[in-house]
């Protein structure tokens, strides 16, 4: 005789997980089109799933603002719960997969610039030394506000105390100097003087959208350290291009579009390879400004974390 099982009220009350997945993607990207691209489905499928979920809940979840969408009050409530649930499911699945693997996984969080300009140059060496360790990389500009449930093993930031439960190790000071390509310097010999640099096509890192946890050095600040006023640029000087994406600025420098400020730990390999040059010798060194490696204490992957810590600390000279 089969045993009777009562209906599971929680599971019966659950909306379609496919619809919830479409909703979370649309809320995250604020666009049905981008959600469809992220989930590799059509926009019509996303719209259909959202309508199904709204019908089930009896509430409107989005309002349209131009081409974008914004969460309604009801949508915001549902998004917070749904996103956290998906993060928990994903992390549980990751832990199970990792436990079945001979490799341990470390989650590393750093800025996009550090990832693209420093890690990309050195990770091959790390993997050769530690083939049993996998890295899961998360990049962000704002380390103080992260998605719920995300707890990296390692942070690389300018924040000395990133949060409770982490120990920080200093890596390097900020050393900042102008950089351009050899071709740009040849075409613009006037930039061999600091006044020539001031009056040239400056590619400027703006603070917009950044975490604002440390002092910001742009061209105006850097020139002021040299007792040069950026406002003294002639009226016919090339325009100053501003962007908060450092990788974009370096890409523009590498395609001979102007001069950017180079943070030594990010551009030194490009200078050593001859892709970039320093048109003048002046630099700014901020001795009270450090970059830090912050490691989670009492980690399940303590041995792997220690090996990563020793490797990266060995890449920066002791000061």
PDB file of C-alpha atoms in Angstrom:
ATOM      1  CA  UNK A   1       0.000   0.000   0.000  1.00  0.00           C
ATOM      2  CA  UNK A   2       1.389   3.383  -0.949  1.00  0.00           C
ATOM      3  CA  UNK A   3       1.740   6.013   1.747  1.00  0.00           C
ATOM      4  CA  UNK A   4      -0.325   9.152   1.273  1.00  0.00           C
ATOM      5  CA  UNK A   5       1.674  12.373   0.967  1.00  0.00           C
ATOM      6  CA  UNK A   6      -0.043  15.675   1.607  1.00  0.00           C
ATOM      7  CA  UNK A   7       0.410  18.369  -1.029  1.00  0.00           C
ATOM      8  CA  UNK A   8       3.400  20.605  -0.335  1.00  0.00           C
ATOM      9  CA  UNK A   9       1.802  24.009   0.062  1.00  0.00           C
ATOM     10  CA  UNK A  10       5.059  25.931  -0.338  1.00  0.00           C
ATOM     11  CA  UNK A  11       5.977  24.265  -3.624  1.00  0.00           C
ATOM     12  CA  UNK A  12       2.426  24.560  -4.905  1.00  0.00           C
ATOM     13  CA  UNK A  13       2.450  28.301  -4.178  1.00  0.00           C
ATOM     14  CA  UNK A  14       5.752  28.852  -5.987  1.00  0.00           C
ATOM     15  CA  UNK A  15       5.590  30.739  -9.288  1.00  0.00           C
ATOM     16  CA  UNK A  16       7.394  29.380 -12.328  1.00  0.00           C
ATOM     17  CA  UNK A  17      11.142  29.415 -11.711  1.00  0.00           C
ATOM     18  CA  UNK A  18      11.689  30.142 -15.396  1.00  0.00           C
ATOM     19  CA  UNK A  19       9.519  33.245 -15.065  1.00  0.00           C
ATOM     20  CA  UNK A  20      11.331  34.308 -11.880  1.00  0.00           C
ATOM     21  CA  UNK A  21      14.682  33.859 -13.637  1.00  0.00           C
ATOM     22  CA  UNK A  22      13.517  36.098 -16.497  1.00  0.00           C
ATOM     23  CA  UNK A  23      12.259  38.662 -13.981  1.00  0.00           C
ATOM     24  CA  UNK A  24      15.565  38.763 -12.047  1.00  0.00           C
ATOM     25  CA  UNK A  25      17.543  39.234 -15.278  1.00  0.00           C
ATOM     26  CA  UNK A  26      15.241  42.020 -16.490  1.00  0.00           C
ATOM     27  CA  UNK A  27      15.441  43.774 -13.111  1.00  0.00           C
ATOM     28  CA  UNK A  28      19.206  43.438 -12.943  1.00  0.00           C
ATOM     29  CA  UNK A  29      19.841  44.836 -16.430  1.00  0.00           C
ATOM     30  CA  UNK A  30      16.826  47.206 -16.427  1.00  0.00           C
ATOM     31  CA  UNK A  31      16.065  45.999 -19.938  1.00  0.00           C
ATOM     32  CA  UNK A  32      14.118  43.118 -21.466  1.00  0.00           C
ATOM     33  CA  UNK A  33      16.501  43.129 -24.432  1.00  0.00           C
ATOM     34  CA  UNK A  34      19.635  42.797 -22.310  1.00  0.00           C
ATOM     35  CA  UNK A  35      17.955  40.180 -20.127  1.00  0.00           C
ATOM     36  CA  UNK A  36      17.185  38.152 -23.247  1.00  0.00           C
ATOM     37  CA  UNK A  37      20.820  38.420 -24.371  1.00  0.00           C
ATOM     38  CA  UNK A  38      22.080  37.365 -20.939  1.00  0.00           C
ATOM     39  CA  UNK A  39      19.797  34.306 -20.845  1.00  0.00           C
ATOM     40  CA  UNK A  40      20.254  33.476 -24.556  1.00  0.00           C
ATOM     41  CA  UNK A  41      16.514  33.658 -25.300  1.00  0.00           C
ATOM     42  CA  UNK A  42      14.337  36.000 -27.328  1.00  0.00           C
ATOM     43  CA  UNK A  43      12.964  39.268 -26.016  1.00  0.00           C
ATOM     44  CA  UNK A  44       9.485  37.934 -26.687  1.00  0.00           C
ATOM     45  CA  UNK A  45      10.195  35.031 -24.336  1.00  0.00           C
ATOM     46  CA  UNK A  46      11.268  37.427 -21.572  1.00  0.00           C
ATOM     47  CA  UNK A  47       8.144  39.551 -22.041  1.00  0.00           C
ATOM     48  CA  UNK A  48       5.944  36.453 -21.980  1.00  0.00           C
ATOM     49  CA  UNK A  49       7.540  35.171 -18.761  1.00  0.00           C
ATOM     50  CA  UNK A  50       7.173  38.574 -17.079  1.00  0.00           C
ATOM     51  CA  UNK A  51       3.486  38.762 -18.046  1.00  0.00           C
ATOM     52  CA  UNK A  52       2.978  35.249 -16.661  1.00  0.00           C
ATOM     53  CA  UNK A  53       4.619  36.211 -13.371  1.00  0.00           C
ATOM     54  CA  UNK A  54       2.662  39.463 -13.076  1.00  0.00           C
ATOM     55  CA  UNK A  55      -0.550  37.550 -13.733  1.00  0.00           C
ATOM     56  CA  UNK A  56       0.337  35.002 -11.065  1.00  0.00           C
ATOM     57  CA  UNK A  57       1.208  37.678  -8.495  1.00  0.00           C
ATOM     58  CA  UNK A  58      -1.620  40.003  -9.468  1.00  0.00           C
ATOM     59  CA  UNK A  59       0.722  42.971  -9.485  1.00  0.00           C
ATOM     60  CA  UNK A  60       2.676  45.041 -11.994  1.00  0.00           C
ATOM     61  CA  UNK A  61       6.416  44.490 -11.571  1.00  0.00           C
ATOM     62  CA  UNK A  62       7.872  46.992 -14.070  1.00  0.00           C
ATOM     63  CA  UNK A  63       7.200  50.408 -15.502  1.00  0.00           C
ATOM     64  CA  UNK A  64       8.736  51.494 -18.799  1.00  0.00           C
ATOM     65  CA  UNK A  65      11.052  54.520 -18.855  1.00  0.00           C
ATOM     66  CA  UNK A  66      12.039  55.124 -22.469  1.00  0.00           C
ATOM     67  CA  UNK A  67      13.797  51.979 -23.633  1.00  0.00           C
ATOM     68  CA  UNK A  68      14.577  50.900 -20.079  1.00  0.00           C
ATOM     69  CA  UNK A  69      12.348  49.413 -17.387  1.00  0.00           C
ATOM     70  CA  UNK A  70      12.183  50.207 -13.689  1.00  0.00           C
ATOM     71  CA  UNK A  71      10.869  48.112 -10.824  1.00  0.00           C
ATOM     72  CA  UNK A  72       7.611  49.100  -9.198  1.00  0.00           C
ATOM     73  CA  UNK A  73       7.354  48.974  -5.410  1.00  0.00           C
ATOM     74  CA  UNK A  74       5.999  45.429  -5.668  1.00  0.00           C
ATOM     75  CA  UNK A  75       8.737  44.508  -8.107  1.00  0.00           C
ATOM     76  CA  UNK A  76      11.443  45.787  -5.763  1.00  0.00           C
ATOM     77  CA  UNK A  77      10.112  43.640  -2.914  1.00  0.00           C
ATOM     78  CA  UNK A  78      10.009  40.542  -5.107  1.00  0.00           C
ATOM     79  CA  UNK A  79      13.435  41.228  -6.642  1.00  0.00           C
ATOM     80  CA  UNK A  80      15.197  41.398  -3.266  1.00  0.00           C
ATOM     81  CA  UNK A  81      13.793  38.010  -2.239  1.00  0.00           C
ATOM     82  CA  UNK A  82      14.238  36.345  -5.641  1.00  0.00           C
ATOM     83  CA  UNK A  83      17.815  37.535  -6.171  1.00  0.00           C
ATOM     84  CA  UNK A  84      18.912  36.395  -2.704  1.00  0.00           C
ATOM     85  CA  UNK A  85      17.302  33.004  -3.273  1.00  0.00           C
ATOM     86  CA  UNK A  86      19.111  32.547  -6.588  1.00  0.00           C
ATOM     87  CA  UNK A  87      22.425  33.579  -5.011  1.00  0.00           C
ATOM     88  CA  UNK A  88      21.931  31.001  -2.253  1.00  0.00           C
ATOM     89  CA  UNK A  89      21.052  28.284  -4.776  1.00  0.00           C
ATOM     90  CA  UNK A  90      24.038  29.147  -6.982  1.00  0.00           C
ATOM     91  CA  UNK A  91      26.446  29.155  -4.045  1.00  0.00           C
ATOM     92  CA  UNK A  92      25.129  25.839  -2.723  1.00  0.00           C
ATOM     93  CA  UNK A  93      25.514  24.305  -6.179  1.00  0.00           C
ATOM     94  CA  UNK A  94      29.042  25.727  -6.438  1.00  0.00           C
ATOM     95  CA  UNK A  95      30.016  24.269  -3.062  1.00  0.00           C
ATOM     96  CA  UNK A  96      28.726  20.860  -4.084  1.00  0.00           C
ATOM     97  CA  UNK A  97      30.538  20.983  -7.431  1.00  0.00           C
ATOM     98  CA  UNK A  98      33.728  22.075  -5.726  1.00  0.00           C
ATOM     99  CA  UNK A  99      33.495  19.288  -3.168  1.00  0.00           C
ATOM    100  CA  UNK A 100      33.374  16.782  -6.020  1.00  0.00           C
ATOM    101  CA  UNK A 101      36.415  18.325  -7.678  1.00  0.00           C
ATOM    102  CA  UNK A 102      40.068  17.844  -6.834  1.00  0.00           C
ATOM    103  CA  UNK A 103      40.546  21.604  -7.250  1.00  0.00           C
ATOM    104  CA  UNK A 104      39.723  24.268  -4.688  1.00  0.00           C
ATOM    105  CA  UNK A 105      38.132  27.534  -5.775  1.00  0.00           C
ATOM    106  CA  UNK A 106      39.090  30.962  -4.439  1.00  0.00           C
ATOM    107  CA  UNK A 107      36.861  33.957  -5.132  1.00  0.00           C
ATOM    108  CA  UNK A 108      38.893  37.107  -5.784  1.00  0.00           C
ATOM    109  CA  UNK A 109      37.337  40.587  -5.945  1.00  0.00           C
ATOM    110  CA  UNK A 110      39.206  43.532  -7.475  1.00  0.00           C
ATOM    111  CA  UNK A 111      38.702  46.506  -9.783  1.00  0.00           C
ATOM    112  CA  UNK A 112      38.264  46.014 -13.550  1.00  0.00           C
ATOM    113  CA  UNK A 113      41.535  47.902 -14.115  1.00  0.00           C
ATOM    114  CA  UNK A 114      43.534  45.660 -11.782  1.00  0.00           C
ATOM    115  CA  UNK A 115      41.979  42.614 -13.389  1.00  0.00           C
ATOM    116  CA  UNK A 116      42.712  43.692 -16.963  1.00  0.00           C
ATOM    117  CA  UNK A 117      46.099  45.360 -16.481  1.00  0.00           C
ATOM    118  CA  UNK A 118      47.746  43.409 -13.647  1.00  0.00           C
ATOM    119  CA  UNK A 119      46.117  40.020 -13.134  1.00  0.00           C
ATOM    120  CA  UNK A 120      45.950  39.244 -16.844  1.00  0.00           C
ATOM    121  CA  UNK A 121      49.747  39.624 -17.001  1.00  0.00           C
ATOM    122  CA  UNK A 122      50.491  37.400 -14.004  1.00  0.00           C
ATOM    123  CA  UNK A 123      47.800  34.727 -13.671  1.00  0.00           C
ATOM    124  CA  UNK A 124      49.511  32.317 -16.047  1.00  0.00           C
ATOM    125  CA  UNK A 125      52.414  32.160 -13.616  1.00  0.00           C
ATOM    126  CA  UNK A 126      50.077  31.541 -10.664  1.00  0.00           C
ATOM    127  CA  UNK A 127      48.246  28.716 -12.417  1.00  0.00           C
ATOM    128  CA  UNK A 128      51.565  27.127 -13.362  1.00  0.00           C
ATOM    129  CA  UNK A 129      52.647  27.203  -9.710  1.00  0.00           C
ATOM    130  CA  UNK A 130      49.258  26.193  -8.276  1.00  0.00           C
ATOM    131  CA  UNK A 131      47.480  23.984 -10.843  1.00  0.00           C
ATOM    132  CA  UNK A 132      45.167  22.614  -8.130  1.00  0.00           C
ATOM    133  CA  UNK A 133      43.585  26.038  -7.432  1.00  0.00           C
ATOM    134  CA  UNK A 134      40.841  27.648  -9.493  1.00  0.00           C
ATOM    135  CA  UNK A 135      40.034  31.348  -9.286  1.00  0.00           C
ATOM    136  CA  UNK A 136      36.580  32.882  -9.540  1.00  0.00           C
ATOM    137  CA  UNK A 137      37.079  36.577 -10.342  1.00  0.00           C
ATOM    138  CA  UNK A 138      34.568  39.322  -9.488  1.00  0.00           C
ATOM    139  CA  UNK A 139      35.259  42.904 -10.597  1.00  0.00           C
ATOM    140  CA  UNK A 140      33.598  46.008  -9.202  1.00  0.00           C
ATOM    141  CA  UNK A 141      34.200  49.715  -8.634  1.00  0.00           C
ATOM    142  CA  UNK A 142      32.220  49.764  -5.412  1.00  0.00           C
ATOM    143  CA  UNK A 143      33.509  47.269  -2.868  1.00  0.00           C
ATOM    144  CA  UNK A 144      31.222  48.493  -0.097  1.00  0.00           C
ATOM    145  CA  UNK A 145      27.982  47.511  -1.831  1.00  0.00           C
ATOM    146  CA  UNK A 146      27.953  44.029  -3.338  1.00  0.00           C
ATOM    147  CA  UNK A 147      25.224  41.610  -4.345  1.00  0.00           C
ATOM    148  CA  UNK A 148      23.624  39.758  -1.420  1.00  0.00           C
ATOM    149  CA  UNK A 149      25.371  36.545  -0.448  1.00  0.00           C
ATOM    150  CA  UNK A 150      28.655  37.355  -2.222  1.00  0.00           C
ATOM    151  CA  UNK A 151      31.573  36.855   0.173  1.00  0.00           C
ATOM    152  CA  UNK A 152      34.927  36.766  -1.627  1.00  0.00           C
ATOM    153  CA  UNK A 153      37.921  35.004  -0.120  1.00  0.00           C
ATOM    154  CA  UNK A 154      40.193  37.849  -1.260  1.00  0.00           C
ATOM    155  CA  UNK A 155      39.790  41.569  -1.916  1.00  0.00           C
ATOM    156  CA  UNK A 156      42.363  43.736  -3.690  1.00  0.00           C
ATOM    157  CA  UNK A 157      41.388  47.341  -2.959  1.00  0.00           C
ATOM    158  CA  UNK A 158      42.469  50.684  -1.531  1.00  0.00           C
ATOM    159  CA  UNK A 159      40.409  50.023   1.606  1.00  0.00           C
ATOM    160  CA  UNK A 160      42.510  49.035   4.617  1.00  0.00           C
ATOM    161  CA  UNK A 161      39.572  47.480   6.499  1.00  0.00           C
ATOM    162  CA  UNK A 162      37.211  46.102   3.901  1.00  0.00           C
ATOM    163  CA  UNK A 163      34.898  44.458   6.461  1.00  0.00           C
ATOM    164  CA  UNK A 164      34.919  42.288   9.570  1.00  0.00           C
ATOM    165  CA  UNK A 165      36.600  38.908   9.309  1.00  0.00           C
ATOM    166  CA  UNK A 166      39.366  39.964   6.884  1.00  0.00           C
ATOM    167  CA  UNK A 167      43.046  40.676   7.468  1.00  0.00           C
ATOM    168  CA  UNK A 168      44.741  43.241   5.229  1.00  0.00           C
ATOM    169  CA  UNK A 169      48.292  43.302   3.863  1.00  0.00           C
ATOM    170  CA  UNK A 170      49.772  46.406   2.148  1.00  0.00           C
ATOM    171  CA  UNK A 171      50.834  45.875  -1.459  1.00  0.00           C
ATOM    172  CA  UNK A 172      52.085  49.174  -2.868  1.00  0.00           C
ATOM    173  CA  UNK A 173      51.794  52.958  -2.811  1.00  0.00           C
ATOM    174  CA  UNK A 174      50.252  54.966  -5.621  1.00  0.00           C
ATOM    175  CA  UNK A 175      52.956  56.169  -8.010  1.00  0.00           C
ATOM    176  CA  UNK A 176      51.402  58.151 -10.865  1.00  0.00           C
ATOM    177  CA  UNK A 177      52.998  59.582 -14.024  1.00  0.00           C
ATOM    178  CA  UNK A 178      51.963  60.518 -17.586  1.00  0.00           C
ATOM    179  CA  UNK A 179      52.107  57.832 -20.290  1.00  0.00           C
ATOM    180  CA  UNK A 180      51.640  57.795 -24.048  1.00  0.00           C
ATOM    181  CA  UNK A 181      52.820  55.686 -26.966  1.00  0.00           C
ATOM    182  CA  UNK A 182      56.243  56.161 -28.585  1.00  0.00           C
ATOM    183  CA  UNK A 183      54.429  57.093 -31.798  1.00  0.00           C
ATOM    184  CA  UNK A 184      52.391  59.815 -30.058  1.00  0.00           C
ATOM    185  CA  UNK A 185      55.553  61.243 -28.470  1.00  0.00           C
ATOM    186  CA  UNK A 186      57.293  61.272 -31.866  1.00  0.00           C
ATOM    187  CA  UNK A 187      54.338  63.095 -33.437  1.00  0.00           C
ATOM    188  CA  UNK A 188      54.104  65.579 -30.543  1.00  0.00           C
ATOM    189  CA  UNK A 189      57.641  66.401 -29.372  1.00  0.00           C
ATOM    190  CA  UNK A 190      56.290  69.354 -27.409  1.00  0.00           C
ATOM    191  CA  UNK A 191      55.046  66.948 -24.705  1.00  0.00           C
ATOM    192  CA  UNK A 192      58.619  66.412 -23.544  1.00  0.00           C
ATOM    193  CA  UNK A 193      57.975  69.376 -21.207  1.00  0.00           C
ATOM    194  CA  UNK A 194      55.364  69.503 -18.473  1.00  0.00           C
ATOM    195  CA  UNK A 195      53.729  72.567 -20.051  1.00  0.00           C
ATOM    196  CA  UNK A 196      53.514  70.658 -23.321  1.00  0.00           C
ATOM    197  CA  UNK A 197      51.827  67.782 -21.522  1.00  0.00           C
ATOM    198  CA  UNK A 198      49.353  70.176 -19.894  1.00  0.00           C
ATOM    199  CA  UNK A 199      48.422  71.631 -23.286  1.00  0.00           C
ATOM    200  CA  UNK A 200      48.035  68.279 -25.089  1.00  0.00           C
ATOM    201  CA  UNK A 201      45.139  65.857 -25.588  1.00  0.00           C
ATOM    202  CA  UNK A 202      44.561  64.737 -22.004  1.00  0.00           C
ATOM    203  CA  UNK A 203      42.641  61.552 -21.241  1.00  0.00           C
ATOM    204  CA  UNK A 204      41.259  62.056 -17.753  1.00  0.00           C
ATOM    205  CA  UNK A 205      39.978  59.542 -15.189  1.00  0.00           C
ATOM    206  CA  UNK A 206      36.811  60.967 -13.655  1.00  0.00           C
ATOM    207  CA  UNK A 207      35.500  59.949 -10.207  1.00  0.00           C
ATOM    208  CA  UNK A 208      31.896  59.495 -11.416  1.00  0.00           C
ATOM    209  CA  UNK A 209      30.376  56.219 -10.240  1.00  0.00           C
ATOM    210  CA  UNK A 210      33.467  55.131  -8.357  1.00  0.00           C
ATOM    211  CA  UNK A 211      33.450  53.958  -4.757  1.00  0.00           C
ATOM    212  CA  UNK A 212      34.827  57.251  -3.363  1.00  0.00           C
ATOM    213  CA  UNK A 213      36.754  55.550  -0.559  1.00  0.00           C
ATOM    214  CA  UNK A 214      40.109  57.229  -1.282  1.00  0.00           C
ATOM    215  CA  UNK A 215      41.499  60.431  -2.704  1.00  0.00           C
ATOM    216  CA  UNK A 216      41.046  60.827  -6.432  1.00  0.00           C
ATOM    217  CA  UNK A 217      43.915  61.975  -8.650  1.00  0.00           C
ATOM    218  CA  UNK A 218      42.961  63.453 -12.000  1.00  0.00           C
ATOM    219  CA  UNK A 219      44.982  65.694 -14.326  1.00  0.00           C
ATOM    220  CA  UNK A 220      44.086  68.825 -12.395  1.00  0.00           C
ATOM    221  CA  UNK A 221      45.272  67.325  -9.105  1.00  0.00           C
ATOM    222  CA  UNK A 222      48.388  65.751 -10.635  1.00  0.00           C
ATOM    223  CA  UNK A 223      49.482  69.004 -12.301  1.00  0.00           C
ATOM    224  CA  UNK A 224      48.839  70.906  -9.075  1.00  0.00           C
ATOM    225  CA  UNK A 225      51.414  68.652  -7.383  1.00  0.00           C
ATOM    226  CA  UNK A 226      53.869  70.018  -9.978  1.00  0.00           C
ATOM    227  CA  UNK A 227      52.808  73.635  -9.286  1.00  0.00           C
ATOM    228  CA  UNK A 228      51.106  73.767 -12.705  1.00  0.00           C
ATOM    229  CA  UNK A 229      47.541  75.103 -13.093  1.00  0.00           C
ATOM    230  CA  UNK A 230      45.494  73.129 -15.596  1.00  0.00           C
ATOM    231  CA  UNK A 231      43.361  76.234 -16.182  1.00  0.00           C
ATOM    232  CA  UNK A 232      46.370  77.893 -17.823  1.00  0.00           C
ATOM    233  CA  UNK A 233      45.922  75.700 -20.901  1.00  0.00           C
ATOM    234  CA  UNK A 234      45.676  77.838 -24.078  1.00  0.00           C
ATOM    235  CA  UNK A 235      42.187  78.246 -25.479  1.00  0.00           C
ATOM    236  CA  UNK A 236      43.100  76.300 -28.609  1.00  0.00           C
ATOM    237  CA  UNK A 237      44.318  73.240 -26.673  1.00  0.00           C
ATOM    238  CA  UNK A 238      42.713  69.878 -27.540  1.00  0.00           C
ATOM    239  CA  UNK A 239      39.711  69.024 -25.442  1.00  0.00           C
ATOM    240  CA  UNK A 240      40.110  66.994 -22.261  1.00  0.00           C
ATOM    241  CA  UNK A 241      38.322  63.649 -22.549  1.00  0.00           C
ATOM    242  CA  UNK A 242      36.764  62.394 -19.293  1.00  0.00           C
ATOM    243  CA  UNK A 243      35.761  58.811 -18.514  1.00  0.00           C
ATOM    244  CA  UNK A 244      35.453  56.734 -15.350  1.00  0.00           C
ATOM    245  CA  UNK A 245      36.597  53.598 -17.200  1.00  0.00           C
ATOM    246  CA  UNK A 246      40.368  53.315 -16.800  1.00  0.00           C
ATOM    247  CA  UNK A 247      40.603  50.394 -19.221  1.00  0.00           C
ATOM    248  CA  UNK A 248      39.020  52.595 -21.901  1.00  0.00           C
ATOM    249  CA  UNK A 249      41.540  55.368 -21.270  1.00  0.00           C
ATOM    250  CA  UNK A 250      44.488  52.973 -21.566  1.00  0.00           C
ATOM    251  CA  UNK A 251      43.000  51.551 -24.780  1.00  0.00           C
ATOM    252  CA  UNK A 252      42.786  55.079 -26.164  1.00  0.00           C
ATOM    253  CA  UNK A 253      46.382  55.780 -25.157  1.00  0.00           C
ATOM    254  CA  UNK A 254      47.523  52.573 -26.880  1.00  0.00           C
ATOM    255  CA  UNK A 255      45.820  53.748 -30.079  1.00  0.00           C
ATOM    256  CA  UNK A 256      47.744  57.064 -29.992  1.00  0.00           C
ATOM    257  CA  UNK A 257      44.796  59.277 -28.997  1.00  0.00           C
ATOM    258  CA  UNK A 258      46.446  61.227 -26.188  1.00  0.00           C
ATOM    259  CA  UNK A 259      48.146  61.102 -22.793  1.00  0.00           C
ATOM    260  CA  UNK A 260      46.765  59.493 -19.643  1.00  0.00           C
ATOM    261  CA  UNK A 261      47.967  59.250 -16.083  1.00  0.00           C
ATOM    262  CA  UNK A 262      49.529  55.864 -15.464  1.00  0.00           C
ATOM    263  CA  UNK A 263      49.308  54.141 -12.099  1.00  0.00           C
ATOM    264  CA  UNK A 264      52.687  52.428 -11.895  1.00  0.00           C
ATOM    265  CA  UNK A 265      51.475  49.004 -10.732  1.00  0.00           C
ATOM    266  CA  UNK A 266      48.985  48.923 -13.628  1.00  0.00           C
ATOM    267  CA  UNK A 267      51.091  50.251 -16.518  1.00  0.00           C
ATOM    268  CA  UNK A 268      54.639  49.216 -15.615  1.00  0.00           C
ATOM    269  CA  UNK A 269      54.503  46.078 -17.781  1.00  0.00           C
ATOM    270  CA  UNK A 270      53.324  48.145 -20.772  1.00  0.00           C
ATOM    271  CA  UNK A 271      56.225  50.549 -20.220  1.00  0.00           C
ATOM    272  CA  UNK A 272      58.722  47.694 -19.856  1.00  0.00           C
ATOM    273  CA  UNK A 273      57.496  46.168 -23.133  1.00  0.00           C
ATOM    274  CA  UNK A 274      57.878  49.504 -24.924  1.00  0.00           C
ATOM    275  CA  UNK A 275      54.165  49.872 -25.693  1.00  0.00           C
ATOM    276  CA  UNK A 276      54.019  52.986 -23.513  1.00  0.00           C
ATOM    277  CA  UNK A 277      56.608  55.597 -22.625  1.00  0.00           C
ATOM    278  CA  UNK A 278      56.904  58.373 -20.056  1.00  0.00           C
ATOM    279  CA  UNK A 279      57.188  61.660 -22.002  1.00  0.00           C
ATOM    280  CA  UNK A 280      58.411  63.468 -18.861  1.00  0.00           C
ATOM    281  CA  UNK A 281      60.059  62.212 -15.675  1.00  0.00           C
ATOM    282  CA  UNK A 282      57.808  63.965 -13.153  1.00  0.00           C
ATOM    283  CA  UNK A 283      55.630  61.709 -11.018  1.00  0.00           C
ATOM    284  CA  UNK A 284      53.466  61.830  -7.926  1.00  0.00           C
ATOM    285  CA  UNK A 285      53.970  59.319  -5.125  1.00  0.00           C
ATOM    286  CA  UNK A 286      51.279  59.165  -2.455  1.00  0.00           C
ATOM    287  CA  UNK A 287      53.079  57.627   0.509  1.00  0.00           C
ATOM    288  CA  UNK A 288      49.957  57.660   2.664  1.00  0.00           C
ATOM    289  CA  UNK A 289      47.934  55.849   0.013  1.00  0.00           C
ATOM    290  CA  UNK A 290      48.162  52.052  -0.137  1.00  0.00           C
ATOM    291  CA  UNK A 291      46.638  49.248  -2.130  1.00  0.00           C
ATOM    292  CA  UNK A 292      45.768  46.266   0.062  1.00  0.00           C
ATOM    293  CA  UNK A 293      45.326  42.537  -0.197  1.00  0.00           C
ATOM    294  CA  UNK A 294      42.548  41.549   2.226  1.00  0.00           C
ATOM    295  CA  UNK A 295      42.088  37.844   3.008  1.00  0.00           C
ATOM    296  CA  UNK A 296      39.166  36.217   4.742  1.00  0.00           C
ATOM    297  CA  UNK A 297      40.042  34.666   8.078  1.00  0.00           C
ATOM    298  CA  UNK A 298      38.802  31.211   9.121  1.00  0.00           C
ATOM    299  CA  UNK A 299      38.260  30.276   5.478  1.00  0.00           C
ATOM    300  CA  UNK A 300      37.420  26.716   4.425  1.00  0.00           C
ATOM    301  CA  UNK A 301      40.201  27.082   1.835  1.00  0.00           C
ATOM    302  CA  UNK A 302      42.843  28.357   4.259  1.00  0.00           C
ATOM    303  CA  UNK A 303      45.747  26.492   2.637  1.00  0.00           C
ATOM    304  CA  UNK A 304      44.851  27.656  -0.882  1.00  0.00           C
ATOM    305  CA  UNK A 305      44.255  31.207   0.338  1.00  0.00           C
ATOM    306  CA  UNK A 306      47.680  31.268   2.028  1.00  0.00           C
ATOM    307  CA  UNK A 307      49.370  30.131  -1.182  1.00  0.00           C
ATOM    308  CA  UNK A 308      47.634  32.860  -3.201  1.00  0.00           C
ATOM    309  CA  UNK A 309      48.515  35.437  -0.548  1.00  0.00           C
ATOM    310  CA  UNK A 310      52.205  34.468  -0.537  1.00  0.00           C
ATOM    311  CA  UNK A 311      52.295  34.490  -4.334  1.00  0.00           C
ATOM    312  CA  UNK A 312      50.792  37.950  -4.789  1.00  0.00           C
ATOM    313  CA  UNK A 313      52.764  39.500  -1.915  1.00  0.00           C
ATOM    314  CA  UNK A 314      55.899  38.179  -3.598  1.00  0.00           C
ATOM    315  CA  UNK A 315      55.010  40.125  -6.756  1.00  0.00           C
ATOM    316  CA  UNK A 316      55.198  43.475  -4.939  1.00  0.00           C
ATOM    317  CA  UNK A 317      58.498  44.745  -3.499  1.00  0.00           C
ATOM    318  CA  UNK A 318      58.672  45.169   0.263  1.00  0.00           C
ATOM    319  CA  UNK A 319      58.713  48.778   1.398  1.00  0.00           C
TER     320      UNK A 319
END
